[in-house]
């Protein structure tokens, strides 16, 4: 069983002014994240703008980040698709490159039934030896991986956990009660990290960890050592940041925050677009208050 740690960062994909991928900045950012609380770098997830990256760009990003963090952290490749065949091809290529695991999102748009979802993930898991982290985010996919289906999938040896982006402690409680202790549950929302730890989650696949990775580590460690008051204090201090980063579609505002810190990550690819001046003002205020800029 691979231990991906407690803080996984869904890394942004830096872009040049012409919209091409800036691999040099990607390498530098990955190194920085690992030096500041990240145990596993998740490459080409939603935060990495996977919907608008082509496969060649994704494979080059996997290789770039693997080389940048070699021996210091794990790399998880976002290889999910609403085409089972395409997800398998991407996963097998990522495996050959040497990644340590793969993030597989619930198929989007085509809204398969639960039997189809089970078969989708089962088929992907059988096509590779990589550990698979399921990703349930119905707000983006339009389809929910039901608890009973998660429990069945958890019986497959290389399906090792789930990233839960539903904001529901009840659902995570149900998953925890129906899966083995070694099945790893991660919050997919920064603001839900502490609440979900209380019902059996292990950690967070985070966006905010670009900025406060060490603080998230401290919060989780405090909770695990029974220092709930300390963990709550950290959570409440960071809560305005969690809200500010998601005032519009991710990753628009985390890229803006990184630019304010001096990172040359560029902007987002269309159809994502920076238009919300109020959200930008609030973000800058929160970053200043937390001494992040």
XYZ file of N, CA and C in Angstrom, residues 11 13 43-55 57-58 61-62 78-81 86 103 105 108 135 251 269 272:
93
model
N -1.360 20.561 -8.269
C -0.506 21.645 -8.764
C -1.086 22.311 -10.010
N -0.782 24.299 -13.576
C 0.101 24.182 -14.738
C 0.521 25.579 -15.179
N -0.327 15.996 -10.563
C -0.082 16.713 -11.811
C -1.223 16.448 -12.795
N -1.699 17.504 -13.426
C -2.744 17.411 -14.446
C -4.095 16.977 -13.871
N -4.403 17.479 -12.688
C -5.763 17.373 -12.191
C -6.561 18.568 -12.693
N -7.735 18.784 -12.107
C -8.559 19.926 -12.509
C -7.806 21.241 -12.290
N -7.111 21.345 -11.142
C -6.338 22.554 -10.848
C -5.221 22.749 -11.863
N -4.744 21.656 -12.435
C -3.717 21.731 -13.477
C -4.277 21.946 -14.866
N -5.567 22.271 -14.946
C -6.235 22.569 -16.222
C -6.203 21.398 -17.202
N -6.369 20.201 -16.675
C -6.334 19.010 -17.522
C -7.324 19.044 -18.685
N -8.523 19.659 -18.540
C -9.439 19.649 -19.682
C -8.897 20.345 -20.930
N -7.920 21.245 -20.753
C -7.411 21.973 -21.921
C -5.948 21.658 -22.222
N -5.418 20.609 -21.592
C -4.078 20.139 -21.926
C -4.188 18.975 -22.897
N -3.278 18.895 -23.856
C -3.272 17.708 -24.705
C -2.382 16.636 -24.070
N -2.453 15.427 -24.585
C -1.753 14.311 -23.961
C -0.241 14.499 -23.965
N 1.397 17.298 -23.734
C 1.705 18.248 -22.661
C 1.630 17.563 -21.307
N 0.640 16.728 -21.125
C 0.497 16.027 -19.851
C 1.678 15.101 -19.592
N 4.670 17.071 -18.622
C 4.538 17.557 -17.247
C 4.843 16.454 -16.245
N 4.352 15.244 -16.492
C 4.657 14.126 -15.596
C 6.171 13.942 -15.495
N -2.815 12.772 -13.019
C -4.222 12.854 -13.366
C -4.430 12.279 -14.753
N -5.028 11.091 -14.823
C -5.197 10.396 -16.107
C -6.663 10.089 -16.400
N -7.564 10.679 -15.641
C -8.970 10.367 -15.789
C -9.566 10.891 -17.078
N -10.640 10.243 -17.499
C -11.335 10.640 -18.717
C -12.754 10.090 -18.654
N -9.478 5.874 -23.275
C -8.521 6.974 -23.204
C -7.838 7.031 -21.849
N -4.687 9.566 -10.415
C -5.972 10.114 -9.990
C -6.968 9.888 -11.118
N -10.819 10.508 -12.186
C -12.053 11.232 -11.906
C -13.256 10.446 -12.405
N -17.260 12.312 -16.753
C -18.073 13.516 -16.819
C -18.930 13.512 -18.075
N -11.764 9.835 -7.727
C -12.023 11.262 -7.541
C -13.498 11.523 -7.799
N -8.810 26.890 -11.545
C -7.757 27.488 -10.738
C -7.508 28.971 -10.998
N -6.112 28.952 -19.450
C -6.536 28.796 -20.835
C -8.055 28.953 -20.926
N -11.703 29.243 -19.278
C -11.542 29.932 -18.005
C -10.981 31.321 -18.272
